[in-house]
Coordinates of C-alpha atoms in Angstrom, one line a residue:
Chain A
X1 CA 16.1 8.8 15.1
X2 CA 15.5 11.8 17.6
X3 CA 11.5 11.1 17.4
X4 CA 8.9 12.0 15.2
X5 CA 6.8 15.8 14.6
X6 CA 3.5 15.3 13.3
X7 CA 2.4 18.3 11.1
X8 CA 0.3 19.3 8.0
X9 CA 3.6 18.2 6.0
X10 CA 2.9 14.6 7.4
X11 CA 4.9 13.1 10.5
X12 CA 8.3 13.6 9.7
X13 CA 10.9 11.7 11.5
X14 CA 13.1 13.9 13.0
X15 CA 16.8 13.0 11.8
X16 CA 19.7 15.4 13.3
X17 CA 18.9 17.8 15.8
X18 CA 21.1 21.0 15.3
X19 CA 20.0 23.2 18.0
X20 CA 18.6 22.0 21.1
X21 CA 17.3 23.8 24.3
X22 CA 14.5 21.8 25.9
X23 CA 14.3 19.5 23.0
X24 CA 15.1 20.3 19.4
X25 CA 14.3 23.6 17.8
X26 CA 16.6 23.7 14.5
X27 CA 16.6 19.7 12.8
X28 CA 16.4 17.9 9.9
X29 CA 13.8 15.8 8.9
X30 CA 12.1 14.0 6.5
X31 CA 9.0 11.8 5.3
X32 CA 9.4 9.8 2.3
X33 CA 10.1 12.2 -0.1
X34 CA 11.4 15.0 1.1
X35 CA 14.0 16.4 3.7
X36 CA 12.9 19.4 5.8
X37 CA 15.0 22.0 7.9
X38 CA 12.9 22.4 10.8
X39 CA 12.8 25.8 12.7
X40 CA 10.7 27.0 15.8
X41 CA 10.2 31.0 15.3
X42 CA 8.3 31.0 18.8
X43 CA 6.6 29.5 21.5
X44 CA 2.8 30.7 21.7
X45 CA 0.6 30.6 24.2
X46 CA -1.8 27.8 22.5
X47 CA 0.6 26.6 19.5
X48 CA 4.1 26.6 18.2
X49 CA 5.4 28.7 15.3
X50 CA 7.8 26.8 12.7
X51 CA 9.1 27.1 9.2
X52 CA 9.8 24.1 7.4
X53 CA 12.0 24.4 4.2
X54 CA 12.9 21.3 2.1
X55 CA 16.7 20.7 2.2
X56 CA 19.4 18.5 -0.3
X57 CA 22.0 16.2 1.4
X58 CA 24.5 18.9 0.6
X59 CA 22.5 21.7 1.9
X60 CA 22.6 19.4 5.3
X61 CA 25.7 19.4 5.0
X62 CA 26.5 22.7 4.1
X63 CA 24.7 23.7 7.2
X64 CA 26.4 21.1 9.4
X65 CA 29.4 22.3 8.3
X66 CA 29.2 26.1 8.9
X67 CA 29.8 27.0 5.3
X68 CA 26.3 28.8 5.4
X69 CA 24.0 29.8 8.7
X70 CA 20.3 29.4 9.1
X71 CA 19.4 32.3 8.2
X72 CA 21.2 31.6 4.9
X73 CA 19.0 28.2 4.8
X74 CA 16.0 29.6 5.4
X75 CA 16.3 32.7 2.8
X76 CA 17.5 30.7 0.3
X77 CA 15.5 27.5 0.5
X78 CA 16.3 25.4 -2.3
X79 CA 12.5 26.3 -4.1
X80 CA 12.4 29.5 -2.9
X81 CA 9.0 28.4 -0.8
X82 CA 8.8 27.9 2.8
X83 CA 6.4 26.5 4.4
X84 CA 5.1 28.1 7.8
X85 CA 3.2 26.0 10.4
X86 CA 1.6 26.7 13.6
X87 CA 1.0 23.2 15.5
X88 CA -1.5 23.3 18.5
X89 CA -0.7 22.4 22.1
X90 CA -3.7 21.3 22.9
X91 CA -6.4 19.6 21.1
X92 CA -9.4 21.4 20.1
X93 CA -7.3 23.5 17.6
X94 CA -6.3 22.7 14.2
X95 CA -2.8 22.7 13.1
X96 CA -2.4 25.1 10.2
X97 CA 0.2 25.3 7.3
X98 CA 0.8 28.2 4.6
X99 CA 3.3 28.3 2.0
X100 CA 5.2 32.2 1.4
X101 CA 8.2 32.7 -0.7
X102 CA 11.3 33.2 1.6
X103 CA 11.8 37.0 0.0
X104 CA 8.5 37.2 2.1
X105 CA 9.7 36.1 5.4
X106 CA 9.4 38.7 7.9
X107 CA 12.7 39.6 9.2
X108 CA 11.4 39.1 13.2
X109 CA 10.9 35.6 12.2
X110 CA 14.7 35.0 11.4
X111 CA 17.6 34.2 13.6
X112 CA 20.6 36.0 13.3
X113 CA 23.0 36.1 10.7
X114 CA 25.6 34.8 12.8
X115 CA 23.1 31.8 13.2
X116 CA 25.9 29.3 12.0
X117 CA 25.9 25.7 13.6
X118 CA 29.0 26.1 15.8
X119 CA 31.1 23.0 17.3
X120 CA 29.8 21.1 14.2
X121 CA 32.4 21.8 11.3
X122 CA 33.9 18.8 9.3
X123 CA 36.8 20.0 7.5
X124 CA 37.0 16.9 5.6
X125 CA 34.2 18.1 3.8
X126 CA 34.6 21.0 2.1
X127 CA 32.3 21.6 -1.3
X128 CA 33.1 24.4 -3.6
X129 CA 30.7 25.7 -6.0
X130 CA 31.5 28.1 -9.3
X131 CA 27.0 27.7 -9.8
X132 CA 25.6 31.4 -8.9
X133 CA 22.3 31.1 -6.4
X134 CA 19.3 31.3 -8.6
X135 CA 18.4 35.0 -8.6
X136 CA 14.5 34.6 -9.6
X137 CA 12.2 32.1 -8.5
X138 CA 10.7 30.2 -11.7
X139 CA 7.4 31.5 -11.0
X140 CA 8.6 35.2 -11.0
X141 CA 10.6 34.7 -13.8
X142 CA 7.8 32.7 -16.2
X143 CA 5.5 35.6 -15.6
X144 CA 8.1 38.7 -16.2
X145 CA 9.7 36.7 -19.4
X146 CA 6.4 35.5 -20.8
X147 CA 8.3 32.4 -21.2
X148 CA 7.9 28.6 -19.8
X149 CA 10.0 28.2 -17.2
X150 CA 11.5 24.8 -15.8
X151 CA 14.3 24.4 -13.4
X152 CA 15.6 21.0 -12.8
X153 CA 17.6 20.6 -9.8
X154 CA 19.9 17.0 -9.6
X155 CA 21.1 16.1 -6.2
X156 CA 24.1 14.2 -7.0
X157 CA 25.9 12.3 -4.1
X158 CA 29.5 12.5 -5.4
X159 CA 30.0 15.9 -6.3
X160 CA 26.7 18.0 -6.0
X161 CA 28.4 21.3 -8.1
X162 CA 29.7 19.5 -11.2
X163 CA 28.4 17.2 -13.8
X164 CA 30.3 15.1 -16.3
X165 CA 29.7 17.0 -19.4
X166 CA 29.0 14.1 -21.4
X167 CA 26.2 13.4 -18.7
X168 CA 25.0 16.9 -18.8
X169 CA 24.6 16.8 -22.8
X170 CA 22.8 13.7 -22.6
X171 CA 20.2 15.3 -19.7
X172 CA 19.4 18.1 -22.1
X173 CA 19.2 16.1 -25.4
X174 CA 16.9 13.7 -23.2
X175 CA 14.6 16.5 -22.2
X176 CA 14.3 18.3 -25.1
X177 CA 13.1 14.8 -26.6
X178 CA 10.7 14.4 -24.3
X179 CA 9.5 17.7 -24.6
X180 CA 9.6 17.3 -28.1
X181 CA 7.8 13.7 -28.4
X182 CA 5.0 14.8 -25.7
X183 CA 3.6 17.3 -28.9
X184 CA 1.2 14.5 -30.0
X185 CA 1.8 16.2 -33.8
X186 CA 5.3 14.1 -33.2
X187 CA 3.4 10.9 -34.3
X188 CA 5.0 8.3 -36.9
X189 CA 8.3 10.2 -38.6
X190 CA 11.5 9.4 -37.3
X191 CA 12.7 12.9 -36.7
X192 CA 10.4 15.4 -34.9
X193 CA 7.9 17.4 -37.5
X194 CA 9.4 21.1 -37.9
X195 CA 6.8 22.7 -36.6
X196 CA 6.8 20.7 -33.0
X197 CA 10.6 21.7 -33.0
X198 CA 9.8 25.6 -33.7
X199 CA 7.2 25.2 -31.0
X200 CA 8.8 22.9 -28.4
X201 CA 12.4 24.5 -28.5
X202 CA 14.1 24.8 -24.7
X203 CA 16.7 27.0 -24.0
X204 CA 18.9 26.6 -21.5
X205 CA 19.3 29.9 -19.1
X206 CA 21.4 29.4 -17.0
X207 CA 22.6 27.0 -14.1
X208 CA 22.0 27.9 -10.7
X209 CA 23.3 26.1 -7.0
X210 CA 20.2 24.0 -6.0
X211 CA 22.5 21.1 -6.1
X212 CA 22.9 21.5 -9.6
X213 CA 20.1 23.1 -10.9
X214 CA 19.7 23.9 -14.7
X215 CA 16.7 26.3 -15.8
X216 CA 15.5 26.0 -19.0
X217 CA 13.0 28.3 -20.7
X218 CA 10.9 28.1 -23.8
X219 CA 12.0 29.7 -27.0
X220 CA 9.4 31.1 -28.0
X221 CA 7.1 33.5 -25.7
X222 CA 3.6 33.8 -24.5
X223 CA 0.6 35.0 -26.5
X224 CA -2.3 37.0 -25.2
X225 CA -3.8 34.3 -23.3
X226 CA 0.2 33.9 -21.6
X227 CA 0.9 30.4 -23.3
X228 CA 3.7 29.4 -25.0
X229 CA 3.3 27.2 -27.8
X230 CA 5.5 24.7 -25.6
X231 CA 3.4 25.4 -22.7
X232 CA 1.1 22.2 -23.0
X233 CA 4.6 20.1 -23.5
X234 CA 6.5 21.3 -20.6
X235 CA 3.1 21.0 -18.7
X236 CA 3.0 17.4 -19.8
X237 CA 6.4 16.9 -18.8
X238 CA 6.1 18.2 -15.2
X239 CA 2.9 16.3 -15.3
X240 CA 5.3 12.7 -16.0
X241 CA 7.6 13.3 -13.4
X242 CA 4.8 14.0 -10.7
X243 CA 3.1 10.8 -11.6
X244 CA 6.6 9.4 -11.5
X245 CA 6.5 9.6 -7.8
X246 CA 3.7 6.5 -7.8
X247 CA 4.8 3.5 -10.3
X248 CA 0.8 2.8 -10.4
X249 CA 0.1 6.5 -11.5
X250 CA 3.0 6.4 -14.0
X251 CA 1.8 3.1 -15.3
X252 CA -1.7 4.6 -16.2
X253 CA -0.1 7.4 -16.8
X254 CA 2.2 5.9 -20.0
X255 CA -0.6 4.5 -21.5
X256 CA -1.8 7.6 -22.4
X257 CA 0.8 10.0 -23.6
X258 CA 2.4 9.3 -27.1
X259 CA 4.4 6.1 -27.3
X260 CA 7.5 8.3 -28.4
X261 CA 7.6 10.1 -24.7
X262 CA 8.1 6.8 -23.0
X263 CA 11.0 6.0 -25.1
X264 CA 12.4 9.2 -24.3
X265 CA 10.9 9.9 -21.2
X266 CA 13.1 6.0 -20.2
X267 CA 16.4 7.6 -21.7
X268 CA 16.2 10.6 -19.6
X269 CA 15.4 8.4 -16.4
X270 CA 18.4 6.1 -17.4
X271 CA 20.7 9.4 -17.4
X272 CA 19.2 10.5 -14.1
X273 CA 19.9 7.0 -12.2
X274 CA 23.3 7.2 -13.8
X275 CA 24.1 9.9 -12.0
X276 CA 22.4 8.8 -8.7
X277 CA 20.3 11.7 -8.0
X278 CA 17.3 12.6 -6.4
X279 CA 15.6 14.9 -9.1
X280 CA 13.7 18.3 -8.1
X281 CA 11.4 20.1 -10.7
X282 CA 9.2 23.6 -11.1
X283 CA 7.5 24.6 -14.2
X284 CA 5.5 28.1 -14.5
X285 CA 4.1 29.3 -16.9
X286 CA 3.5 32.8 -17.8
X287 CA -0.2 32.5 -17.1
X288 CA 0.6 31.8 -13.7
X289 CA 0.5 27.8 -14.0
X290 CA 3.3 26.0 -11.8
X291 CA 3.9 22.5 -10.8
X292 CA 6.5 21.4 -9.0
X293 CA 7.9 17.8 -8.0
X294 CA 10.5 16.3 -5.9
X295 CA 11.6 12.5 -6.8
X296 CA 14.1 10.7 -4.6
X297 CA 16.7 8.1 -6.1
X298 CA 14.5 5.4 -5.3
X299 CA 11.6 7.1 -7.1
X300 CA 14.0 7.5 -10.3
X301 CA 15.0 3.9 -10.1
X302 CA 11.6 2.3 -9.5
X303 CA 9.9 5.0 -12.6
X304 CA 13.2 3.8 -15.1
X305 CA 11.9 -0.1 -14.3
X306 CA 8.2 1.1 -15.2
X307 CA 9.3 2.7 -18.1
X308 CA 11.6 0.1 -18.8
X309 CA 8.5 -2.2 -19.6
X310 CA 7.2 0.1 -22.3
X311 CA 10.8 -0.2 -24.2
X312 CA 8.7 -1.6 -27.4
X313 CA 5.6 0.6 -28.0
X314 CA 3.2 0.0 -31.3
X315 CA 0.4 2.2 -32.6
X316 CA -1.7 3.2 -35.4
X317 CA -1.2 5.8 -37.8
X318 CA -3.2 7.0 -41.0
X319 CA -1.0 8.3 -43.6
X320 CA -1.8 10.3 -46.6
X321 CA 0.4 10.5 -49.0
X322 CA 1.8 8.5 -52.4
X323 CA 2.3 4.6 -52.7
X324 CA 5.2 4.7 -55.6
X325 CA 6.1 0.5 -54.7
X326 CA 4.6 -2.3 -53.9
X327 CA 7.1 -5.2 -53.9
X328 CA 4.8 -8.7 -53.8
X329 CA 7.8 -11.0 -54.0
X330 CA 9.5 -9.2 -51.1
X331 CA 6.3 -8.2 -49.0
X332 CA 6.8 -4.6 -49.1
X333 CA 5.8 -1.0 -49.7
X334 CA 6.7 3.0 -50.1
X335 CA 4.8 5.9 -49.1
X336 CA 5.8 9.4 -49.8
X337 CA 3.8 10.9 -46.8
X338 CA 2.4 14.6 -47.5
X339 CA 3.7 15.2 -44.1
X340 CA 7.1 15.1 -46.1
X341 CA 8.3 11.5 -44.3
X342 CA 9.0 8.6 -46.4
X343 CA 7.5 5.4 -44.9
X344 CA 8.5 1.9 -45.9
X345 CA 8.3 -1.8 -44.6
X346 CA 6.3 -5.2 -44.5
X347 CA 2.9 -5.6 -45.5
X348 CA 0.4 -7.2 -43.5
X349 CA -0.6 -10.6 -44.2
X350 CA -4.3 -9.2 -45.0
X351 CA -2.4 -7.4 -47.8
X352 CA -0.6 -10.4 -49.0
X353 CA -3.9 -12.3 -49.0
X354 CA -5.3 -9.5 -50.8
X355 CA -3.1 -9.1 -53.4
X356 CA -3.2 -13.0 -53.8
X357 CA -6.3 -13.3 -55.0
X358 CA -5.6 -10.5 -57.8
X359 CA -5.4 -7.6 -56.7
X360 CA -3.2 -5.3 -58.8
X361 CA -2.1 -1.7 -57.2
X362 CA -2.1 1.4 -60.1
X363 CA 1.1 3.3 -59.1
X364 CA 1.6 5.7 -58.2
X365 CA -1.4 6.2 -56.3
X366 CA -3.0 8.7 -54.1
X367 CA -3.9 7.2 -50.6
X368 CA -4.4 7.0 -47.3
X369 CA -3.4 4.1 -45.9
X370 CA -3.5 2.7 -42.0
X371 CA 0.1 1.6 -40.8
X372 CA 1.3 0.1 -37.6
X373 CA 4.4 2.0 -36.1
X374 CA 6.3 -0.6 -34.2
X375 CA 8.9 1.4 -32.2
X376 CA 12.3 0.3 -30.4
X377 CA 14.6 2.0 -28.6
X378 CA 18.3 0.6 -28.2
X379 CA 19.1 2.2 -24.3
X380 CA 22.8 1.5 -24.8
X381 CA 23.1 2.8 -28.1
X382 CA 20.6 5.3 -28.2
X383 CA 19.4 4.1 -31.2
X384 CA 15.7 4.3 -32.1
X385 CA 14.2 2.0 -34.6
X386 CA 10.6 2.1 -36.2
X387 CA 9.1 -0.7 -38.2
X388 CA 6.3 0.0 -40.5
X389 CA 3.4 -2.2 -41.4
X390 CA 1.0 -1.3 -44.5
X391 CA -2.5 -2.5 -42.8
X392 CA -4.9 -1.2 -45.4
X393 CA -4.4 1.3 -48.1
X394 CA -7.5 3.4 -49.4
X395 CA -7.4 4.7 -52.9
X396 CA -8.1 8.9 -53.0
X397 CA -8.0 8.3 -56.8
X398 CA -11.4 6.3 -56.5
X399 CA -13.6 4.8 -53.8
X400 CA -12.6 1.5 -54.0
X401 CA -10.0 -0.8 -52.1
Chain B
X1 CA 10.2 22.9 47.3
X2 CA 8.2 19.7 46.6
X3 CA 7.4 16.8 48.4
X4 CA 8.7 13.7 46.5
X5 CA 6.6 11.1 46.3
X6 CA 7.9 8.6 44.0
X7 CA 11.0 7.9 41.4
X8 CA 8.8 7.5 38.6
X9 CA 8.7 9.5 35.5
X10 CA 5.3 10.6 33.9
X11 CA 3.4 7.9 31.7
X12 CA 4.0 8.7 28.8
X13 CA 7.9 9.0 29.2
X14 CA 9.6 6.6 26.2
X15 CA 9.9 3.3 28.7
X16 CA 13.8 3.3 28.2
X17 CA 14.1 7.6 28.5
X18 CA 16.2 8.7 30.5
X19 CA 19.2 6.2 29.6
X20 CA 23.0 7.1 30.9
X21 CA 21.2 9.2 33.3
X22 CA 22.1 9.1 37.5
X23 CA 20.5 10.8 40.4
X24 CA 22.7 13.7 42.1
X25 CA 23.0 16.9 43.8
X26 CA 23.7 19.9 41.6
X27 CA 24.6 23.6 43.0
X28 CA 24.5 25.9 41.4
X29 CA 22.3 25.3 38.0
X30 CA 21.1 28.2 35.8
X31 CA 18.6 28.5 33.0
X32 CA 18.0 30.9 30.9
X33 CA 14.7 32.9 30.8
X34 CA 12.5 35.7 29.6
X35 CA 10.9 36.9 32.9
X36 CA 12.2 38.7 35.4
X37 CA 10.6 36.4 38.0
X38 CA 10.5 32.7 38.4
X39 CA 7.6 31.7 36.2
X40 CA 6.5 27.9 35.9
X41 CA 5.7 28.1 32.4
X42 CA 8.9 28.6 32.0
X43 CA 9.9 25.8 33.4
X44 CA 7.9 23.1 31.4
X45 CA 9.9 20.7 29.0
X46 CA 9.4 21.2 25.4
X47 CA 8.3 17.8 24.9
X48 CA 6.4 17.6 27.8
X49 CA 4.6 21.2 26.2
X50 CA 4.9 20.4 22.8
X51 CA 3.5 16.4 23.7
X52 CA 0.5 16.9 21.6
X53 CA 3.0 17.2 17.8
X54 CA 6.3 15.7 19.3
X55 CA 7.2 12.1 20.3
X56 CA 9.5 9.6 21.0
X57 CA 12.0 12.6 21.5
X58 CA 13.4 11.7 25.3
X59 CA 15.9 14.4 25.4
X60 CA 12.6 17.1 24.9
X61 CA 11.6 15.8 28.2
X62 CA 14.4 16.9 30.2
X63 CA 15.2 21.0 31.0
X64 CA 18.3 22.5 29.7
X65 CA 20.6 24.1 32.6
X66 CA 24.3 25.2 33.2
X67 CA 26.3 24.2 35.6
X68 CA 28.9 26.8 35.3
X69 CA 28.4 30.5 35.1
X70 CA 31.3 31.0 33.1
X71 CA 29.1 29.2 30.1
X72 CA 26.5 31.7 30.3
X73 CA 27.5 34.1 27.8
X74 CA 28.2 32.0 24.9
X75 CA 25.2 29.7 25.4
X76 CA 23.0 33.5 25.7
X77 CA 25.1 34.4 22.2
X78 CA 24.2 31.2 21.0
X79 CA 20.9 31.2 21.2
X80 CA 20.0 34.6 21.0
X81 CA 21.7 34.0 17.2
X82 CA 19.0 31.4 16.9
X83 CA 16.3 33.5 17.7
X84 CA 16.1 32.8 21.4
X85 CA 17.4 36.4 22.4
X86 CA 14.6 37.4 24.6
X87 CA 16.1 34.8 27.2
X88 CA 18.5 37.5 28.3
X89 CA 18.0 36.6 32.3
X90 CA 19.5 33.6 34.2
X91 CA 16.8 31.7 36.7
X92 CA 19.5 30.5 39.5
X93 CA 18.7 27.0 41.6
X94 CA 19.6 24.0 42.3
X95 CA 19.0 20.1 40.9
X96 CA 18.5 18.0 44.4
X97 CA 19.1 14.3 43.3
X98 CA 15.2 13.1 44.5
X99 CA 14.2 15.4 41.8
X100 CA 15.1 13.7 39.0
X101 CA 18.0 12.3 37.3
X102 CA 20.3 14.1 35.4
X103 CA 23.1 13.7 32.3
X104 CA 25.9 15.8 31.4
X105 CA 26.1 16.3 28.3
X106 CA 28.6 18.8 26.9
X107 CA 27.7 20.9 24.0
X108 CA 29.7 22.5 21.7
X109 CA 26.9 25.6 21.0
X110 CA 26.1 26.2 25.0
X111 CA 29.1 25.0 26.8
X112 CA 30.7 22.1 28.7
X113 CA 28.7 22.6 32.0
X114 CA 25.2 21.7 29.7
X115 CA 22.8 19.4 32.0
X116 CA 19.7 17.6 31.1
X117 CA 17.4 17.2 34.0
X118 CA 14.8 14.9 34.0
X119 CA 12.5 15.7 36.8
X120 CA 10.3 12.6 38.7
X121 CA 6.6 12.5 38.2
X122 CA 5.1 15.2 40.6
X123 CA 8.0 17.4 40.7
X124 CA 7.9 21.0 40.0
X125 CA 10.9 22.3 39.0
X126 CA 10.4 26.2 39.1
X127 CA 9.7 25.7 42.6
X128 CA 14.4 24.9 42.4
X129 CA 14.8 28.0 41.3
X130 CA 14.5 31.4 43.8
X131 CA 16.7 33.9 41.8
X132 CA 16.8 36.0 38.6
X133 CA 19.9 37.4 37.4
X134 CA 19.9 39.9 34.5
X135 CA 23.2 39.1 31.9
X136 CA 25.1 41.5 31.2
X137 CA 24.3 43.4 34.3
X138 CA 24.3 40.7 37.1
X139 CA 26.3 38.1 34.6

């Protein structure tokens, strides 16, 4: 380690110095979470001008290797923000920090174009990508589509350009799940109501070199207020994966989303660590809304183990619908749901007991009944199961038990 | 030129900075610089300038000169392509070995003639320098 800068970012620890005269000017470095390219624009009388952008292994490398300049970094950060810093000499003066997006950097604050990291080139490294840069930032594009927006960049270590197809498939069933299953109408049925599908529906864009980025955008578009009807759901998924950073945030956090979102939020983390990625999000939204969120691989791994705890979730329901069977000898039941599901299973002991001392069930029967959803989720086989329980049944044909 | 009074680097120098480092007579040296004239600001360290956001950094302490003329123009295109081009002029001097203690070390961007001089406690190193030469004109 070439020492630490302490700035409004935090005190990043300054990793590979690029460019040095007097001590570095051009480095990497990093907190925790994220890697910056560091870059001093000028030397003021009482404080120093930098830009900080945050930077991928490959894009390190990329620079390191002269296959793009700093200039290059710089106007196409990965995030298309950069964030610009003056830190004081002296005390007295408070450092400052403002975000711009890099179409806004002023061209006197640039180096050259020819700003390529000479000496430094490892041809034994040599990345290739067919992925187009991404030609509008999410924000941008949310607002002039009136569509959700959400880019999803994975930093793979391998090979940072390509993804196993089979890997890719799964990362997009996986989110649209989750996407799906965080539309608290997605409650008890197996497969996801129609209308949360008609609402929820992601398309994918197109793919962009951020390592590999893939931007998806809702289906659907904005109304007059500029909100999608997946707006709340893609909100709620940028809102996981930031809470994702902090296993105590995403514990409290899982408690209170629907039980079906953990499931699938836990499949789409165990695609994630398969490919051993760090993970970079942005959602916008028409209206303007953004998020964004940058996990490392440590931060996938550790929010997979948290999730991993959740792997059997049970709640409540209250179904109204038709009770066509109860089977006493067997301990079971059927509703036909007016939601259109079909719910069968045990009943609960209270029900036995019930029944036991005489009660006799009219069927068919109009009710509404309270059932426990017991759900499991197979992570190897993808399979889900849900197990019903018939806790109480209410009659809509009369008043009575 | 200064008096030296001791070998001792400033407080709060890293307590193993400089390593690999020796004590010798260099001439000439030249550094690159914005003003026509020999101007001390110009001569302070950047982590000597910058100590109140940068630590731990030892090679920030030293200044950055050539040894060699001949490296002048590709450390000038160097920089200037990293946004240093209004140090188009060459300070000229000299690196006395009870000023500080110095490293060679050869870079790739600037040249093989690239010296880090770590000047004592007291020292003031603009006060090595007594010539400005304009590149491209002088250079």
């Amino acid at each position: 380690m070439a020492g630490i800068i302490h700035t409004p970012l935090g005190s990043l620890n300054i990793i590979d110095v690029l460019v040095s005269f007097d001590g570095p000017r051009i480095f990497t470095c990093s907190n925790s979470v994220t890697k910056y390219l560091a870059f001093l624009v000028d030397e003021l009388e009482e404080s120093d001008h930098w830009l900080f952008v945050p930077v991928t292994n490959i894009r390190i490398q990329e620079i390191k290797n002269g296959l793009i300049s700093i200039r290059e970094a710089l106007l196409n950060a990965e995030g298309d923000i950069v964030f610009q810093a003056f830190l004081p000499l002296v005390g007295g003066y408070e450092a400052t920090i403002a975000t711009m997006k890099t179409s806004e950097i002023p061209p006197g604050f640039l180096p050259q174009e020819n700003s390529y990291i000479l000496g430094q080139k490892d041809s034994t490294i040599q990345y290739y990508s067919d992925l187009p840069q991404k030609k509008t930032n999410a924000v941008d594009e949310a607002r002039e589509s009136a569509r959700d927006v959400f880019d999803i960049a994975l930093d793979m270590s391998d090979d940072p350009y390509e993804m196993e197809s089979a890997l890719f498939g799964e990362t997009l069933i996986n989110i649209q799940y989750t996407v799906f299953s965080l539309d608290e109408r997605w409650s008890s049925s197996k497969k996801p109501p129609i209308s949360v599908v008609e609402d929820n529906i992601v398309n994918v864009s197109t793919l962009f070199q951020s390592s590999f980025g893939i931007r998806i955008k809702s289906k659907r578009s904005a109304d007059i207020f500029r909100v999608t009807p997946a707006s709340k759901a893609l909100r709620g998924f940028a809102e996981l994966l930031q809470d994702s950073s902090d296993t105590d945030r995403l514990q409290i956090k899982l408690k209170s989303i629907n039980p079906r979102a953990v499931l699938w939020y836990q499949k789409l983390l165990h695609t994630v660590k398969r490919t051993g990625s760090s993970l970079k999000a942005e959602w916008a939204a028409p209206n303007q809304d953004t998020l964004s969120v940058s996990l490392t691989k440590q931060q996938v791994d550790l929010a997979y183990e948290v999730t991993k705890q959740t792997e059997e979730t049970v709640y409540q329901v209250t179904v109204k619908g038709t009770l066509y069977a109860v089977n006493l000898k067997r301990n079971t039941f059927f509703i036909e749901g007016e939601d259109g599901n079909e719910y069968s299973g045990g009943l609960s002991e209270d029900i036995q007991h019930f029944v036991q001392k005489g009660h006799v069930f009219h069927i068919p029967m109009n009710v509404e009944a309270l059932i426990e959803v017991k759900v499991r989720m197979n992570l190897a086989t993808s399979a889900e199961n849900l197990v019903f329980t018939l806790l109480d049944v209410y009659s809509n044909d009369s008043d009575s038990k | 030129m200064s008096t030296i009074i001791n070998r001792t680097f400033p407080g709060f120098f890293p307590s193993n900075c400089p390593t690999d480092s020796k004590e010798v007579d260099v001439e000439p040296v030249y550094r690159l610089v914005e003003s026509n004239t020999i101007k001390a600001k110009e001569f302070i360290p950047s982590g000597i300038r910058k100590r109140s956001y940068l630590e731990g950094d030892c090679e920030a302490l030293a200044l950055s000169v050539l040894g060699s003329k001949d490296d002048i123009p590709m450390a000038y295109r160097f920089f200037s392509s990293m946004g240093l081009s209004k140090k188009d002029k060459v300070a000229v001097g000299i690196i006395t070995k009870d000023s500080g203690r110095v490293s060679f070390d050869k870079s790739k961007n600037v040249g093989d003639s690239h010296i880090n001089w770590w000047t004592y406690d007291g020292i003031q190193p603009h006060t090595f320098f007594n010539n400005v030469l304009q590149i491209g004109v002088d250079i």
